[in-house]
Amino acid sequence: DSGVTQTPKHLITATGQRVTLRCSPRSGDLSVYWYQQSLDQGLQFLIHYYNGEERAKGNILERFSAQQFPDLHSELNLSSLELGDSALYFCASSPFDRGSTDTQYFGPGTRLTVL
Amino acid sequence: GDSVTQMEGPVTLSEEAFLTINCTYTATGYPSLFWYVQYPGEGLQLLLKATKADDKGSNKGFEATYRKETTSFHLEKGSVQVSDSAVYFCALIFVQSGGSYIPTFGRGTSLIVHP
């Protein structure tokens, strides 16, 4: 158990809908990262927050947005969902800001299925 | 941009066989390199890391050496067990001059170990 929690575990929804994925980092960790894992794209970095501030953006679509709240939990909002958004979404946490040697601790993931 | 290339899987071995999973990278500077492991139904876990050239990371019998001259970070284990069956991800993190960075993962290599 990494100490990172994600809810829900599974989510099934229809095209065009909007969903919110939630992540609680390990106690004391200030950084949260979001990733999308799909069969065709592999593991793709989406976005990084540190102590409530956005730090880096990867391959995140404009239909997707995220935020980190004062209690350090984070939410990833996915809107106007398409079939291709079906994937596993992971969050990871670490104690530090832009550290290049950081270990990231991954949550168990949320499996999103868009029908 | 930065990229990580891993050998295609699945890699299928008998118990006690020698394992090598190749990983090469391209980066504009000198990144930190990581191997993560993902067991079925779980998130990624850090297996080992190396932060500078010629460093060797090791954990649970797995080893990888940071080779700057060949831009490689191959994962090896002398004698695999059935419990090593999982997906292995090579990754890099490089902090750019502007302070931003994007964690970059390979597509993962599935390892199947038979008794």
Tab-separated table of C-alpha atoms in Angstrom:
chain	number	residue	atom	x	y	z
A	1	ASP	CA	0.000	0.000	0.000
A	2	SER	CA	1.592	3.255	-1.193
A	3	GLY	CA	-0.551	5.483	1.012
A	4	VAL	CA	-2.068	7.223	-2.023
A	5	THR	CA	-5.814	6.749	-2.379
A	6	GLN	CA	-7.945	7.203	-5.467
A	7	THR	CA	-11.699	7.169	-5.862
A	8	PRO	CA	-13.691	5.766	-7.475
A	9	LYS	CA	-11.983	2.514	-8.414
A	10	HIS	CA	-14.156	2.035	-11.490
A	11	LEU	CA	-16.267	4.485	-13.446
A	12	ILE	CA	-18.533	3.721	-16.387
A	13	THR	CA	-20.130	6.582	-18.246
A	14	ALA	CA	-21.362	7.643	-21.676
A	15	THR	CA	-19.836	9.807	-24.371
A	16	GLY	CA	-20.339	13.516	-23.837
A	17	GLN	CA	-20.524	13.221	-20.062
A	18	ARG	CA	-18.296	14.778	-17.414
A	19	VAL	CA	-16.583	12.931	-14.532
A	20	THR	CA	-14.380	13.830	-11.589
A	21	LEU	CA	-11.585	11.615	-10.324
A	22	ARG	CA	-10.225	12.148	-6.838
A	23	CYS	CA	-6.778	11.586	-5.373
A	24	SER	CA	-5.495	11.891	-1.804
A	25	PRO	CA	-1.696	11.975	-1.565
A	26	ARG	CA	0.417	10.316	1.099
A	27	SER	CA	0.437	12.139	4.392
A	28	GLY	CA	2.941	14.987	4.143
A	29	ASP	CA	3.378	14.870	0.373
A	30	LEU	CA	2.829	18.218	-1.330
A	31	SER	CA	3.147	17.138	-4.970
A	32	VAL	CA	0.446	15.349	-6.953
A	33	TYR	CA	0.901	14.028	-10.487
A	34	TRP	CA	-1.775	12.693	-12.818
A	35	TYR	CA	-1.162	10.058	-15.518
A	36	GLN	CA	-3.249	8.337	-18.143
A	37	GLN	CA	-2.466	4.717	-19.008
A	38	SER	CA	-3.963	3.312	-22.170
A	39	LEU	CA	-3.086	0.341	-24.334
A	40	ASP	CA	-2.128	2.407	-27.369
A	41	GLN	CA	-0.377	5.365	-25.677
A	42	GLY	CA	1.239	3.699	-22.677
A	43	LEU	CA	1.695	5.805	-19.527
A	44	GLN	CA	1.353	9.502	-20.295
A	45	PHE	CA	2.028	12.322	-17.853
A	46	LEU	CA	-0.880	14.760	-17.680
A	47	ILE	CA	-0.200	17.406	-15.041
A	48	HIS	CA	1.696	18.160	-11.821
A	49	TYR	CA	0.573	20.247	-8.846
A	50	TYR	CA	2.661	21.310	-5.894
A	51	ASN	CA	0.996	22.749	-2.792
A	52	GLY	CA	-1.966	23.969	-4.794
A	53	GLU	CA	-0.052	25.430	-7.732
A	54	GLU	CA	0.269	23.978	-11.210
A	55	ARG	CA	3.894	23.110	-11.940
A	56	ALA	CA	4.027	21.264	-15.239
A	57	LYS	CA	1.709	20.156	-17.992
A	58	GLY	CA	2.161	17.154	-20.206
A	59	ASN	CA	-0.181	15.677	-22.783
A	60	ILE	CA	-3.361	16.950	-21.181
A	61	LEU	CA	-6.313	17.704	-23.423
A	62	GLU	CA	-8.174	21.000	-23.137
A	63	ARG	CA	-11.277	19.011	-22.144
A	64	PHE	CA	-9.396	17.882	-19.039
A	65	SER	CA	-8.610	20.050	-16.031
A	66	ALA	CA	-7.243	19.490	-12.558
A	67	GLN	CA	-6.807	21.289	-9.289
A	68	GLN	CA	-5.229	20.710	-5.911
A	69	PHE	CA	-7.101	21.879	-2.844
A	70	PRO	CA	-5.786	23.385	0.419
A	71	ASP	CA	-6.017	19.971	2.113
A	72	LEU	CA	-3.727	18.751	-0.736
A	73	HIS	CA	-6.168	16.333	-2.300
A	74	SER	CA	-6.513	16.697	-6.044
A	75	GLU	CA	-9.278	16.245	-8.576
A	76	LEU	CA	-9.039	15.532	-12.284
A	77	ASN	CA	-12.068	16.672	-14.271
A	78	LEU	CA	-12.741	15.079	-17.632
A	79	SER	CA	-15.491	16.586	-19.780
A	80	SER	CA	-17.124	15.946	-23.159
A	81	LEU	CA	-15.913	12.399	-22.833
A	82	GLU	CA	-15.006	10.387	-25.910
A	83	LEU	CA	-14.537	6.648	-26.391
A	84	GLY	CA	-10.794	7.215	-26.596
A	85	ASP	CA	-10.721	8.600	-23.070
A	86	SER	CA	-11.289	5.108	-21.714
A	87	ALA	CA	-8.137	4.341	-19.729
A	88	LEU	CA	-6.621	3.860	-16.320
A	89	TYR	CA	-5.948	7.157	-14.579
A	90	PHE	CA	-3.265	7.153	-11.926
A	91	CYS	CA	-2.220	9.786	-9.499
A	92	ALA	CA	1.123	9.793	-7.741
A	93	SER	CA	2.517	11.880	-4.924
A	94	SER	CA	5.917	12.918	-3.647
A	95	PRO	CA	7.150	15.188	-0.877
A	96	PHE	CA	8.963	17.709	-3.039
A	97	ASP	CA	8.597	20.237	-5.811
A	98	ARG	CA	10.401	19.756	-9.137
A	99	GLY	CA	12.892	17.249	-7.782
A	100	SER	CA	14.627	15.233	-10.454
A	101	THR	CA	15.488	12.402	-8.093
A	102	ASP	CA	12.086	12.108	-6.510
A	103	THR	CA	10.412	8.802	-5.993
A	104	GLN	CA	6.764	9.019	-6.925
A	105	TYR	CA	4.247	6.936	-4.980
A	106	PHE	CA	1.406	5.740	-7.159
A	107	GLY	CA	-2.193	5.157	-6.231
A	108	PRO	CA	-4.145	2.081	-7.379
A	109	GLY	CA	-5.790	3.962	-10.236
A	110	THR	CA	-9.299	4.699	-11.485
A	111	ARG	CA	-10.477	2.686	-14.456
A	112	LEU	CA	-12.684	4.846	-16.681
A	113	THR	CA	-14.857	3.214	-19.319
A	114	VAL	CA	-16.667	5.462	-21.779
A	115	LEU	CA	-19.481	3.730	-23.664
B	1	GLY	CA	11.629	16.071	-26.450
B	2	ASP	CA	12.771	13.481	-23.953
B	3	SER	CA	11.834	9.879	-24.696
B	4	VAL	CA	12.278	6.367	-23.344
B	5	THR	CA	12.341	3.229	-25.478
B	6	GLN	CA	11.869	-0.206	-23.970
B	7	MET	CA	12.032	-3.605	-25.563
B	8	GLU	CA	8.699	-4.999	-26.667
B	9	GLY	CA	7.137	-7.706	-24.578
B	10	PRO	CA	6.018	-10.031	-23.407
B	11	VAL	CA	9.221	-11.548	-22.159
B	12	THR	CA	8.579	-15.157	-21.181
B	13	LEU	CA	11.103	-16.999	-19.004
B	14	SER	CA	11.353	-20.095	-16.883
B	15	GLU	CA	11.967	-19.733	-13.160
B	16	GLU	CA	15.660	-19.157	-12.301
B	17	ALA	CA	16.471	-17.825	-15.785
B	18	PHE	CA	18.495	-14.638	-16.331
B	19	LEU	CA	16.510	-11.509	-17.143
B	20	THR	CA	17.449	-8.485	-19.213
B	21	ILE	CA	14.969	-5.777	-20.187
B	22	ASN	CA	16.534	-3.152	-22.423
B	23	CYS	CA	15.879	0.562	-21.949
B	24	THR	CA	17.399	3.436	-23.874
B	25	TYR	CA	16.612	7.119	-23.576
B	26	THR	CA	17.024	10.454	-25.274
B	27	ALA	CA	17.252	13.606	-23.201
B	28	THR	CA	18.679	17.077	-23.620
B	29	GLY	CA	20.629	16.880	-20.380
B	30	TYR	CA	21.454	14.315	-17.720
B	31	PRO	CA	18.252	12.923	-16.302
B	32	SER	CA	17.591	10.710	-13.332
B	33	LEU	CA	16.549	7.222	-14.396
B	34	PHE	CA	14.045	4.877	-12.788
B	35	TRP	CA	12.581	1.419	-13.082
B	36	TYR	CA	9.018	0.972	-11.834
B	37	VAL	CA	7.093	-2.303	-11.545
B	38	GLN	CA	3.337	-2.770	-11.880
B	39	TYR	CA	1.767	-5.950	-10.532
B	40	PRO	CA	-1.647	-6.971	-11.873
B	41	GLY	CA	-4.400	-4.684	-10.650
B	42	GLU	CA	-2.044	-2.335	-8.817
B	43	GLY	CA	-0.332	1.014	-9.297
B	44	LEU	CA	3.325	1.430	-10.155
B	45	GLN	CA	5.967	0.910	-7.472
B	46	LEU	CA	9.519	2.173	-7.592
B	47	LEU	CA	11.935	-0.720	-8.117
B	48	LEU	CA	15.243	1.157	-8.343
B	49	LYS	CA	16.781	4.408	-9.505
B	50	ALA	CA	20.064	6.033	-10.486
B	51	THR	CA	20.716	9.744	-10.515
B	52	LYS	CA	24.052	10.116	-12.314
B	53	ALA	CA	26.266	8.394	-14.830
B	54	ASP	CA	27.784	5.049	-13.768
B	55	ASP	CA	25.480	4.810	-10.752
B	56	LYS	CA	24.019	1.353	-10.194
B	57	GLY	CA	20.554	1.040	-8.745
B	58	SER	CA	19.624	-2.241	-7.093
B	59	ASN	CA	16.703	-3.737	-5.208
B	60	LYS	CA	15.232	-7.223	-4.650
B	61	GLY	CA	17.938	-8.809	-6.837
B	62	PHE	CA	17.299	-6.416	-9.728
B	63	GLU	CA	20.075	-4.122	-10.969
B	64	ALA	CA	20.474	-1.388	-13.569
B	65	THR	CA	23.475	0.794	-14.394
B	66	TYR	CA	23.207	4.333	-15.749
B	67	ARG	CA	25.297	4.302	-18.953
B	68	LYS	CA	25.708	7.804	-20.315
B	69	GLU	CA	27.837	6.720	-23.275
B	70	THR	CA	25.142	4.376	-24.580
B	71	THR	CA	22.189	6.314	-23.071
B	72	SER	CA	20.935	3.087	-21.568
B	73	PHE	CA	19.567	1.786	-18.276
B	74	HIS	CA	18.999	-1.939	-18.824
B	75	LEU	CA	17.289	-3.936	-16.068
B	76	GLU	CA	18.834	-7.275	-15.071
B	77	LYS	CA	18.185	-10.053	-12.592
B	78	GLY	CA	20.230	-13.182	-12.252
B	79	SER	CA	17.462	-15.602	-11.318
B	80	VAL	CA	13.800	-14.693	-11.802
B	81	GLN	CA	10.907	-16.061	-9.769
B	82	VAL	CA	7.259	-16.577	-10.643
B	83	SER	CA	6.466	-13.675	-8.295
B	84	ASP	CA	8.463	-11.336	-10.570
B	85	SER	CA	5.757	-11.612	-13.214
B	86	ALA	CA	4.628	-8.029	-13.768
B	87	VAL	CA	4.967	-5.078	-16.135
B	88	TYR	CA	8.225	-3.118	-15.873
B	89	PHE	CA	8.489	0.554	-16.798
B	90	CYS	CA	11.649	2.508	-17.481
B	91	ALA	CA	11.345	6.241	-16.779
B	92	LEU	CA	13.338	9.445	-16.669
B	93	ILE	CA	12.944	12.799	-14.988
B	94	PHE	CA	14.949	15.799	-16.060
B	95	VAL	CA	14.625	19.262	-14.580
B	96	GLN	CA	14.924	21.817	-17.368
B	97	SER	CA	16.633	25.174	-16.981
B	98	GLY	CA	13.300	26.917	-16.563
B	99	GLY	CA	12.524	24.635	-13.628
B	100	SER	CA	9.825	22.604	-15.312
B	101	TYR	CA	10.069	18.941	-16.123
B	102	ILE	CA	7.940	16.197	-17.513
B	103	PRO	CA	8.315	12.653	-16.200
B	104	THR	CA	8.653	10.393	-19.228
B	105	PHE	CA	7.846	6.676	-19.130
B	106	GLY	CA	8.502	3.866	-21.541
B	107	ARG	CA	5.572	1.803	-22.789
B	108	GLY	CA	6.267	-0.999	-20.344
B	109	THR	CA	7.538	-4.549	-20.806
B	110	SER	CA	5.460	-7.457	-19.590
B	111	LEU	CA	7.423	-10.259	-17.903
B	112	ILE	CA	5.882	-13.710	-17.528
B	113	VAL	CA	7.788	-16.265	-15.480
B	114	HIS	CA	6.733	-19.925	-15.654
B	115	PRO	CA	7.469	-22.462	-12.875
